[in-house]
């Protein structure tokens, strides 16, 4: 008998986050056509395994910093679904009262401290979270989640160097979906070796199948344990694939920047069905349990969408509020 | 108890005192714990506070991100740059991230960071070591921009900046580092966002930024000998700008001259003139004037730098012109004691 990498509790937690992200993203894709979510929205359909695994591997008091494709991280870390959808509709009940929309979600109450519309922008900011934890002698971990193009930015290298220099409790998670908008990584990077760049900064780097939630979870748990115990940072490269267009709800393979064949291959490695197969074959969760979890999430998401649509807009006088902290 | 301290000592004391009372405060920057200690302004902090006073990799943008993250996680970091020119490498983090965080969080987050940076000048600092970039930062909502002139203000404003819950760009002028002034012991604050009238007068108002306040005071002394009474307002904080004392002074004197350490074109001096004219158009006795840097990068050779930096005599000439006076004796003689590329008589190069 081979040892099981996860138990039933972990399987349930992973599946719940995985399906939550999938169902919410699909719901947004559907509702976006109504033209009432008036902000740039980057969906992570197809990539859900990475944020779901990362969020499950963290404690509520751990820090996480994300990107403009951030719904997954936000939900996986435990951010309020109602507040997120209200934010997309620009409503006062939104995460930031409609001030920043989809691209800069936060949930400080559960450690999601910021996201950015600037590629790579939050990587060093996440390292700062790790520095604060270390200076205060806490055992918190700080996680930077970013895409493959962010590794082309100077701050990626600056942040890795400093995190390793000071042995900070940081995990760098690269969601490599191979595209910067329409430009393939092979046109942007000299080699397909993101995880190996860790070695240059004297830290551990690992590549995982980002559509295999168990693989991401195991890599993440190990990196978090090392960071929490003073072993310094790890770089995880999780290879995955964005299904829909870079920004917006539509499909765009017809534009010709990637082949239908390639997309089809990735969709056959689809993370949700793959995990469903795994947990049922391993008898961790039954098909009935999976259905129950999904139905509850679908119901919850529909309720949150109604809440968001029916919420009031912020008052016009809020234009000038919140520029400075008191 | 008040003592005579230099500007550099006043800055050092401000950081040291805030670090003593608040364990969340730390200071980081290239050269913070090196033998020169940022021209003395960080000397001794490493010995006193250990790792809370530390050097950093030459990664200005990344390290600015690091202090933003530390601030979001509850710390109160101070970063220091030996030249303000280096902050240009960190503009993404300062402008796109730190300045926006409070607003884009719906007011839920603050970024309590202080970025100290020094405007260089003299001894051939040249185009990349002596820019006066305050106008640029003052353009950005979400930042506060502070430029103290005296040792008293340097200490009080730095303490206020570190205690502020917003990103503060704290701009020091290298030529102020050796000036002396009375500085009280202990913690005190000079509020951010308050201009200060530093000399009362009735004929003309000079609104001055940073080091130019000293040149304005010298000009006022010279003009007083000629019977001209000049009021000088030290702007002190550029954002949020406290324009009331400047407008009130210009309303009283009817004349405004702005003295800035930066470039004239699209510069901060234009903002002050605009605010005064918007309030007082028709009440002014003559058109406002600006004394600021000419429209070129800083040259290295003293032969050219002599015509680059305005000094008190240029202010005097402008004032005389605005008052329709012909000076009855050459004021220029008053400033020949120190060469234009040296801050004071005690200074020897290199910087």
XYZ file of C-alpha atoms in Angstrom:
677
model
C 0.000 0.000 0.000
C 1.443 3.370 -1.008
C 1.126 6.232 1.427
C -1.572 8.761 0.607
C -0.224 12.331 0.195
C -3.392 13.872 1.645
C -6.124 12.818 4.054
C -9.884 13.274 3.787
C -9.923 16.599 5.610
C -7.277 18.017 3.307
C -9.034 16.597 0.260
C -12.262 18.283 1.296
C -10.519 21.602 1.903
C -8.694 21.455 -1.428
C -11.779 20.454 -3.363
C -13.919 23.126 -1.746
C -11.484 25.892 -2.729
C -10.897 24.439 -6.176
C -14.591 24.298 -7.009
C -15.318 27.613 -5.326
C -12.813 29.330 -7.620
C -14.069 27.502 -10.731
C -17.738 28.180 -10.059
C -17.227 31.828 -9.143
C -15.044 32.509 -12.182
C -17.578 30.871 -14.490
C -20.372 32.815 -12.851
C -18.441 36.051 -13.428
C -17.744 35.077 -17.042
C -21.457 34.572 -17.527
C -22.547 37.777 -15.780
C -19.815 39.912 -17.345
C -21.722 39.931 -20.649
C -24.383 42.064 -18.972
C -21.795 44.912 -19.012
C -22.479 45.825 -15.418
C -19.087 44.750 -14.044
C -17.290 47.752 -15.400
C -13.709 46.944 -14.572
C -10.935 44.945 -16.237
C -11.342 41.376 -14.994
C -8.758 38.631 -15.409
C -10.181 35.183 -14.842
C -8.119 32.217 -13.708
C -10.278 29.479 -15.184
C -7.999 26.519 -15.839
C -5.427 27.695 -13.295
C -7.502 27.114 -10.134
C -5.343 24.330 -8.703
C -2.498 26.718 -7.893
C -4.381 29.251 -5.752
C -6.522 26.513 -4.175
C -3.458 24.519 -3.106
C -1.529 27.598 -1.970
C -4.440 28.874 0.116
C -5.014 25.473 1.712
C -1.360 25.143 2.710
C -1.392 28.408 4.675
C -2.556 29.421 8.135
C -5.090 32.249 8.427
C -2.389 34.510 9.889
C 0.078 33.889 7.051
C 0.450 36.677 4.522
C -0.223 36.417 0.816
C 0.309 38.942 -1.991
C -1.092 38.461 -5.471
C -1.659 39.792 -8.928
C -4.433 41.315 -10.992
C -5.496 37.750 -11.838
C -6.276 37.471 -8.163
C -9.771 36.105 -7.564
C -8.349 32.633 -6.926
C -5.891 33.712 -4.258
C -8.474 35.977 -2.649
C -11.040 33.197 -2.368
C -8.517 30.518 -1.407
C -7.184 32.624 1.460
C -10.718 33.092 2.741
C -11.791 36.505 1.421
C -15.513 37.300 1.447
C -17.233 36.238 -1.779
C -19.989 38.825 -1.392
C -17.469 41.654 -0.952
C -15.484 40.488 -3.976
C -18.473 40.386 -6.294
C -19.752 43.701 -4.948
C -16.316 45.150 -5.755
C -16.577 43.959 -9.358
C -19.887 45.790 -9.605
C -18.292 48.918 -8.092
C -20.538 48.825 -5.064
C -20.049 50.326 -1.604
C -20.124 46.845 -0.069
C -17.116 45.920 -2.199
C -13.752 44.978 -0.748
C -12.468 48.521 -1.313
C -15.810 50.282 -1.727
C -15.383 50.168 -5.483
C -12.093 52.049 -5.439
C -10.004 49.413 -7.175
C -12.139 46.714 -8.790
C -10.985 43.238 -9.700
C -7.274 43.933 -10.100
C -6.333 45.059 -6.599
C -8.360 42.879 -4.259
C -7.399 42.700 -0.603
C -8.573 40.774 2.423
C -6.316 41.968 5.236
C -8.511 40.184 7.795
C -7.271 36.875 6.373
C -3.745 37.963 5.463
C -4.259 38.877 1.785
C -2.463 42.197 2.008
C -2.356 43.378 -1.574
C -2.485 42.681 -5.267
C -1.280 44.817 -8.124
C -2.085 45.654 -11.711
C 1.666 46.112 -12.265
C 3.360 42.877 -13.278
C 5.710 41.750 -10.511
C 4.791 44.669 -8.278
C 3.865 42.683 -5.209
C 6.820 40.275 -5.224
C 9.088 42.544 -3.133
C 6.096 43.667 -1.090
C 5.566 40.037 -0.074
C 9.212 39.853 0.954
C 8.518 42.846 3.200
C 5.779 40.832 4.883
C 8.365 38.148 5.557
C 10.836 40.716 6.873
C 8.230 42.080 9.298
C 7.443 38.570 10.566
C 11.111 37.794 11.079
C 11.891 41.104 12.799
C 9.057 40.478 15.255
C 10.102 36.883 15.851
C 6.798 35.487 14.562
C 6.480 32.147 12.747
C 4.301 33.581 10.002
C 5.062 32.882 6.364
C 4.626 35.375 3.533
C 3.767 34.208 0.024
C 4.267 36.011 -3.280
C 2.092 34.764 -6.133
C 2.947 36.025 -9.611
C 2.952 35.030 -13.252
C 5.724 33.955 -15.602
C 6.212 37.438 -17.069
C 6.868 38.817 -13.594
C 10.125 36.863 -13.581
C 11.271 39.215 -16.358
C 10.939 42.197 -14.034
C 13.913 43.407 -12.022
C 12.018 43.246 -8.742
C 11.692 39.461 -9.042
C 15.466 39.154 -8.861
C 15.860 41.905 -6.285
C 13.250 40.273 -4.069
C 14.713 36.775 -4.344
C 18.198 38.037 -3.544
C 17.075 39.906 -0.441
C 14.786 37.118 0.805
C 17.598 34.602 0.493
C 20.237 36.982 1.903
C 18.177 37.465 5.058
C 16.718 33.910 5.122
C 13.219 35.332 5.230
C 10.100 33.162 5.649
C 8.905 33.639 2.078
C 7.505 31.333 -0.589
C 7.637 32.553 -4.191
C 4.905 30.931 -6.283
C 5.093 31.448 -10.030
C 1.937 30.581 -11.938
C 3.533 29.888 -15.295
C 0.714 29.988 -17.835
C 3.191 30.630 -20.662
C 1.616 33.833 -21.943
C 2.025 37.544 -21.282
C -1.254 38.608 -22.861
C -0.636 37.140 -26.355
C 3.129 36.701 -26.200
C 4.503 33.237 -25.535
C 7.244 32.797 -22.973
C 9.620 31.523 -25.674
C 9.533 34.975 -27.251
C 10.299 36.620 -23.932
C 12.712 34.440 -22.023
C 16.045 32.957 -23.051
C 15.308 29.587 -21.471
C 12.361 27.690 -20.038
C 13.861 27.431 -16.559
C 12.074 29.719 -14.125
C 12.450 27.369 -11.137
C 16.178 26.994 -11.759
C 16.734 30.707 -11.198
C 16.359 30.002 -7.491
C 19.790 28.370 -7.566
C 21.410 31.668 -8.545
C 20.055 33.111 -5.318
C 21.162 30.141 -3.223
C 17.650 28.922 -2.568
C 15.574 25.864 -3.397
C 13.564 25.877 -6.616
C 11.008 23.313 -7.700
C 8.824 22.796 -10.769
C 5.396 21.213 -10.410
C 2.442 20.403 -12.616
C 0.194 23.319 -11.763
C -2.909 21.445 -12.846
C -2.222 18.710 -10.292
C -3.530 20.199 -7.080
C -1.948 17.503 -4.934
C 1.478 18.170 -6.432
C 1.166 21.912 -5.846
C -0.104 21.308 -2.311
C 2.787 19.003 -1.433
C 5.397 21.406 -2.815
C 3.735 24.279 -1.029
C 3.501 22.461 2.308
C 7.177 21.651 2.194
C 8.171 25.205 1.247
C 5.966 26.641 3.999
C 7.436 24.273 6.591
C 10.983 25.231 5.600
C 10.150 28.947 5.704
C 8.355 28.662 9.037
C 11.311 26.896 10.586
C 13.846 29.516 9.562
C 15.097 27.703 6.466
C 14.500 30.643 4.162
C 12.635 31.050 0.899
C 11.650 28.599 -1.872
C 10.645 29.252 -5.460
C 7.851 27.090 -6.855
C 7.133 27.151 -10.570
C 3.654 25.742 -11.191
C 2.960 25.178 -14.879
C -0.624 25.740 -15.866
C -2.793 27.280 -18.570
C -5.300 30.090 -18.855
C -8.410 28.985 -20.729
C -10.161 32.250 -21.443
C -8.803 35.501 -22.848
C -6.152 37.495 -20.965
C -8.663 40.042 -19.747
C -12.380 39.391 -19.934
C -14.833 36.500 -20.121
C -14.409 35.373 -23.713
C -12.538 32.638 -25.527
C -9.835 33.947 -27.818
C -8.033 31.019 -29.399
C -9.420 32.239 -32.728
C -6.961 35.149 -32.595
C -4.242 32.727 -33.568
C -1.680 33.488 -30.859
C -1.986 29.921 -29.613
C -3.302 26.799 -31.283
C -6.612 25.139 -30.570
C -4.633 21.921 -30.309
C -2.471 23.297 -27.503
C -5.488 24.586 -25.614
C -7.249 21.257 -26.034
C -4.274 19.371 -24.632
C -4.233 21.567 -21.557
C -7.979 21.290 -21.072
C -7.620 17.529 -21.019
C -5.368 18.061 -18.009
C -8.142 20.046 -16.400
C -7.548 20.401 -12.611
C -11.066 19.923 -11.243
C -12.023 16.670 -12.978
C -8.515 15.396 -12.413
C -8.804 15.910 -8.677
C -12.317 14.446 -8.616
C -10.924 11.301 -10.234
C -8.084 11.193 -7.754
C -10.171 11.564 -4.598
C -12.871 9.134 -5.659
C -10.390 6.483 -6.808
C -8.444 6.934 -3.571
C -11.755 6.752 -1.675
C -11.006 10.017 0.110
C -14.335 11.551 -0.907
C -17.370 9.982 -2.513
C -19.079 11.266 -5.642
C -22.015 12.217 -3.451
C -19.826 14.332 -1.204
C -18.304 16.095 -4.200
C -21.762 16.845 -5.549
C -22.916 18.200 -2.201
C -19.898 20.490 -1.946
C -20.411 21.792 -5.465
C -24.129 22.387 -5.013
C -23.548 24.340 -1.833
C -20.946 26.507 -3.587
C -23.152 27.135 -6.613
C -25.923 28.249 -4.298
C -23.601 30.451 -2.268
C -22.176 32.064 -5.413
C -25.616 32.796 -6.851
C -26.688 34.359 -3.573
C -23.520 36.511 -3.482
C -24.088 37.672 -7.047
C -27.635 38.760 -6.221
C -26.315 40.576 -3.167
C -23.685 42.371 -5.244
C -26.127 43.398 -7.960
C -28.636 44.726 -5.446
C -26.103 46.623 -3.330
C -25.948 50.416 -3.512
C -23.122 52.326 -5.182
C -20.833 54.415 -2.990
C -21.914 57.997 -2.480
C -20.394 60.459 -4.961
C -18.722 62.291 -2.072
C -16.406 59.304 -1.589
C -14.376 60.404 -4.622
C -11.938 62.313 -2.438
C -11.998 60.111 0.667
C -9.261 57.680 1.598
C -6.404 59.322 -0.307
C -4.552 59.500 2.997
C -4.732 57.351 6.091
C -5.694 59.189 9.291
C 16.549 71.708 27.029
C 17.629 73.040 23.693
C 21.117 72.671 22.239
C 22.935 73.753 19.140
C 22.852 70.819 16.684
C 23.663 70.471 13.026
C 20.936 69.468 10.583
C 22.602 66.030 10.280
C 22.631 65.563 14.061
C 18.992 66.624 14.251
C 18.024 63.998 11.665
C 20.014 61.357 13.489
C 18.336 62.191 16.775
C 14.858 62.031 15.226
C 15.407 58.499 13.957
C 17.101 57.377 17.144
C 14.316 58.676 19.396
C 11.507 57.158 17.331
C 13.337 53.817 17.277
C 13.670 53.955 21.061
C 9.961 54.421 21.655
C 8.546 52.281 18.828
C 9.934 48.807 18.086
C 8.133 48.880 14.712
C 10.501 51.585 13.436
C 13.603 50.495 11.542
C 15.946 52.230 9.108
C 17.411 50.703 5.978
C 19.429 52.141 3.128
C 22.649 51.941 1.182
C 25.357 52.992 3.607
C 23.232 53.306 6.741
C 25.835 51.493 8.866
C 28.959 52.297 6.861
C 31.779 54.462 8.265
C 30.286 57.671 6.826
C 26.727 56.946 8.068
C 24.852 58.978 5.416
C 26.873 62.152 6.104
C 26.527 61.474 9.838
C 22.758 61.288 9.866
C 22.717 57.549 10.686
C 26.000 57.237 12.587
C 25.725 55.176 15.768
C 22.297 53.717 14.999
C 23.697 50.259 14.231
C 25.539 50.192 17.551
C 22.378 51.188 19.368
C 19.730 49.194 17.512
C 21.546 46.300 15.802
C 19.733 44.887 12.778
C 17.060 47.571 12.958
C 19.594 49.901 11.342
C 20.857 48.101 8.289
C 22.460 48.401 4.921
C 20.676 47.007 1.888
C 21.371 45.591 -1.575
C 21.520 48.134 -4.389
C 17.936 47.280 -5.324
C 16.089 50.548 -4.874
C 12.811 49.444 -6.428
C 12.742 46.007 -4.824
C 13.748 47.332 -1.424
C 11.079 50.015 -1.582
C 8.623 47.177 -2.185
C 10.087 45.419 0.837
C 9.472 48.383 3.128
C 5.948 48.784 1.735
C 5.244 45.141 2.554
C 6.765 45.502 6.007
C 4.576 48.569 6.558
C 1.436 46.702 5.463
C 2.445 44.037 7.967
C 2.610 46.535 10.823
C 6.127 47.967 10.729
C 7.085 51.623 10.353
C 10.152 51.630 8.084
C 12.466 54.485 7.191
C 14.511 54.209 4.003
C 17.328 56.550 3.210
C 19.012 57.408 -0.099
C 22.263 59.363 -0.312
C 21.004 60.973 -3.509
C 17.412 61.641 -4.465
C 18.371 60.591 -8.011
C 18.303 56.968 -6.782
C 14.601 57.196 -5.972
C 13.938 57.299 -9.713
C 14.814 53.598 -9.733
C 12.022 53.052 -7.225
C 9.256 55.070 -8.849
C 7.112 52.011 -9.594
C 6.964 51.071 -5.946
C 6.651 54.646 -4.679
C 4.083 55.906 -7.174
C 2.199 52.826 -8.355
C 2.142 51.066 -5.031
C 2.843 53.101 -1.896
C 0.967 56.206 -3.027
C -2.098 54.265 -4.164
C -2.492 51.703 -1.407
C -4.664 53.719 0.961
C -7.078 54.885 -1.722
C -7.230 51.573 -3.565
C -7.872 49.750 -0.325
C -10.934 51.916 0.204
C -9.125 53.580 3.099
C -8.534 50.269 4.857
C -4.734 50.278 4.642
C -2.022 52.828 5.244
C 1.617 52.636 4.207
C 3.599 54.254 7.024
C 6.960 54.588 5.312
C 9.392 57.478 5.252
C 11.757 57.775 2.308
C 14.612 60.101 3.153
C 16.541 61.415 0.186
C 19.180 64.046 -0.285
C 19.517 66.674 -2.973
C 23.185 66.934 -3.806
C 24.917 70.094 -4.915
C 28.405 71.394 -5.517
C 31.849 69.858 -6.035
C 30.795 68.764 -9.501
C 27.915 66.505 -8.456
C 26.598 66.795 -11.965
C 23.487 65.648 -13.697
C 22.785 62.384 -11.849
C 23.757 63.329 -8.299
C 22.139 66.692 -7.766
C 18.620 66.754 -9.160
C 15.922 68.520 -7.192
C 12.954 66.253 -7.869
C 10.416 67.406 -5.304
C 8.011 68.810 -7.923
C 7.695 65.351 -9.366
C 6.731 63.735 -6.062
C 4.469 66.646 -5.141
C 2.397 65.803 -8.230
C 1.315 62.434 -6.843
C -1.833 62.093 -4.711
C -1.205 59.732 -1.815
C 2.340 60.902 -1.137
C 3.350 63.520 1.378
C 6.402 65.581 0.496
C 8.421 67.343 3.150
C 11.483 69.607 2.768
C 12.761 70.988 6.065
C 15.245 73.858 6.096
C 16.333 74.242 9.727
C 17.708 71.671 12.183
C 14.638 72.282 14.384
C 12.273 71.491 11.515
C 14.436 68.608 10.312
C 14.020 66.803 13.620
C 10.396 67.714 14.238
C 9.267 66.963 10.702
C 11.187 63.692 10.531
C 9.544 62.482 13.741
C 6.157 63.539 12.373
C 6.920 61.780 9.084
C 7.906 58.509 10.734
C 4.782 58.621 12.898
C 2.561 59.441 9.910
C 0.489 56.571 8.505
C 1.232 57.538 4.900
C 4.245 57.398 2.594
C 6.344 60.507 3.153
C 9.086 61.574 0.767
C 11.392 63.452 3.105
C 13.791 65.584 1.072
C 16.975 66.925 2.611
C 19.365 69.349 0.958
C 23.044 68.483 1.259
C 23.937 72.129 1.804
C 21.854 72.224 4.936
C 23.673 69.326 6.615
C 26.277 71.472 8.368
C 24.122 74.384 9.407
C 23.539 74.808 13.132
C 20.373 75.574 14.984
C 18.704 75.258 18.358
C 17.099 71.846 18.701
C 15.151 70.697 21.779
C 15.968 67.354 23.366
C 13.376 64.590 23.307
C 10.484 63.881 20.990
C 8.583 66.751 19.432
C 6.701 67.080 16.197
C 6.516 69.784 13.574
C 3.193 69.146 11.846
C 3.329 68.043 8.209
C 1.395 70.478 6.037
C 2.263 73.765 7.705
C 4.229 76.497 5.986
C 6.040 78.937 8.257
C 6.610 82.632 8.052
C 10.300 82.956 8.956
C 10.704 86.700 8.484
C 8.077 89.372 8.610
C 8.007 92.150 6.045
C 5.663 94.464 4.191
C 6.936 95.156 0.658
C 7.242 91.735 -0.930
C 6.764 88.041 -0.157
C 9.373 85.417 -0.954
C 8.018 81.872 -0.761
C 11.046 79.617 -0.585
C 11.695 75.895 -0.765
C 14.343 74.138 1.330
C 17.846 75.624 0.945
C 16.484 78.580 -1.010
C 14.942 79.772 2.270
C 18.474 80.553 3.461
C 19.231 82.430 0.249
C 15.950 84.303 0.674
C 16.861 85.300 4.217
C 20.268 86.533 3.015
C 18.531 88.509 0.284
C 16.108 89.946 2.835
C 19.055 91.099 4.978
C 20.658 92.834 2.012
C 17.391 94.410 0.946
C 16.703 95.645 4.464
C 19.871 97.729 4.199
C 18.314 99.352 1.148
C 15.108 99.985 3.053
C 13.096 97.155 1.481
C 11.045 95.002 3.837
C 10.751 91.398 2.652
C 8.562 88.689 4.161
C 9.890 85.140 3.813
C 7.716 82.034 4.011
C 9.407 78.630 4.245
C 7.092 76.214 2.408
C 8.361 73.202 4.461
C 5.689 70.791 3.181
C 4.986 70.600 -0.551
C 2.182 68.055 -0.295
C -0.203 68.667 1.297
C 0.660 72.297 0.508
C -0.318 74.854 3.115
C -0.903 77.768 0.757
C -2.763 80.019 3.216
C 0.302 81.686 4.800
C 1.709 82.345 1.324
C -1.556 83.734 -0.018
C -2.111 85.811 3.120
C 1.398 87.187 2.922
C 1.063 88.037 -0.773
C -2.288 89.688 -0.073
C -0.544 91.875 2.508
C 2.582 92.741 0.492
C 0.998 92.647 -2.990
C 4.107 91.060 -4.464
C 5.231 87.431 -4.765
C 8.599 85.965 -5.614
C 9.075 82.196 -5.432
C 12.528 80.723 -4.830
C 12.850 77.054 -5.662
C 15.758 74.578 -5.626
C 14.314 72.808 -8.671
C 13.746 73.506 -12.339
C 11.433 76.309 -13.280
C 9.634 74.570 -16.151
C 6.571 72.670 -14.869
C 8.092 73.056 -11.431
C 6.790 73.593 -7.935
C 7.319 77.347 -8.173
C 4.598 77.408 -10.848
C 2.169 75.703 -8.473
C 2.705 78.370 -5.833
C 2.318 81.199 -8.339
C -0.845 79.603 -9.723
C -2.426 79.235 -6.294
C -1.649 82.825 -5.370
C -2.889 84.206 -8.689
C -6.071 82.143 -8.520
C -6.835 83.829 -5.187
C -5.367 87.277 -5.652
C -5.616 88.135 -9.331
C -6.117 91.877 -9.579
C -4.878 92.491 -6.049
C -1.217 92.039 -6.852
C 0.880 95.120 -7.534
C 3.074 93.362 -10.080
C 3.387 90.040 -11.830
C 4.723 87.225 -9.632
C 8.231 86.048 -10.420
C 10.132 82.810 -10.039
C 13.777 82.162 -9.303
C 14.569 78.546 -10.046
C 16.937 76.377 -12.047
C 17.479 77.006 -15.759
C 16.188 74.471 -18.256
C 19.189 72.152 -18.480
C 20.716 69.285 -16.490
C 23.276 70.147 -13.812
C 26.724 70.690 -15.324
C 29.851 69.495 -13.543
C 32.417 72.220 -14.138
C 32.214 75.182 -11.766
C 32.581 77.418 -14.817
C 29.071 76.426 -15.875
C 27.602 75.605 -12.458
C 28.219 79.243 -11.496
C 25.447 80.217 -13.856
C 23.218 77.312 -12.893
C 22.430 77.848 -9.237
C 20.570 81.009 -8.283
C 21.725 82.774 -5.126
C 20.673 85.625 -2.918
C 21.919 88.272 -5.354
C 19.589 86.892 -8.006
C 16.707 87.194 -5.559
C 17.790 90.743 -4.726
C 17.904 91.682 -8.392
C 14.446 90.237 -8.988
C 13.016 92.047 -5.963
C 14.511 95.362 -7.067
C 13.075 94.874 -10.520
C 9.638 94.045 -9.134
C 9.735 97.166 -6.975
C 10.934 99.313 -9.862
C 14.142 100.077 -7.974
C 17.633 100.504 -9.288
C 19.985 99.252 -6.569
C 22.208 102.191 -5.586
C 25.152 99.870 -4.853
C 26.280 96.463 -6.066
C 24.755 93.848 -3.761
C 26.750 91.106 -5.455
C 29.792 91.767 -3.266
C 27.993 90.265 -0.285
C 28.192 86.669 -1.543
C 31.738 86.312 -2.730
C 33.013 84.905 0.600
C 32.274 81.244 -0.340
C 32.638 79.767 -3.823
C 29.332 78.826 -5.382
C 30.129 75.122 -5.502
C 30.853 74.777 -1.774
C 28.191 74.747 0.943
C 30.211 76.600 3.573
C 33.698 77.702 4.573
C 34.355 74.484 6.539
C 33.836 72.241 3.562
C 36.608 70.516 1.627
C 35.991 68.092 -1.255
C 35.203 65.462 -2.287
C 31.592 65.209 -1.238
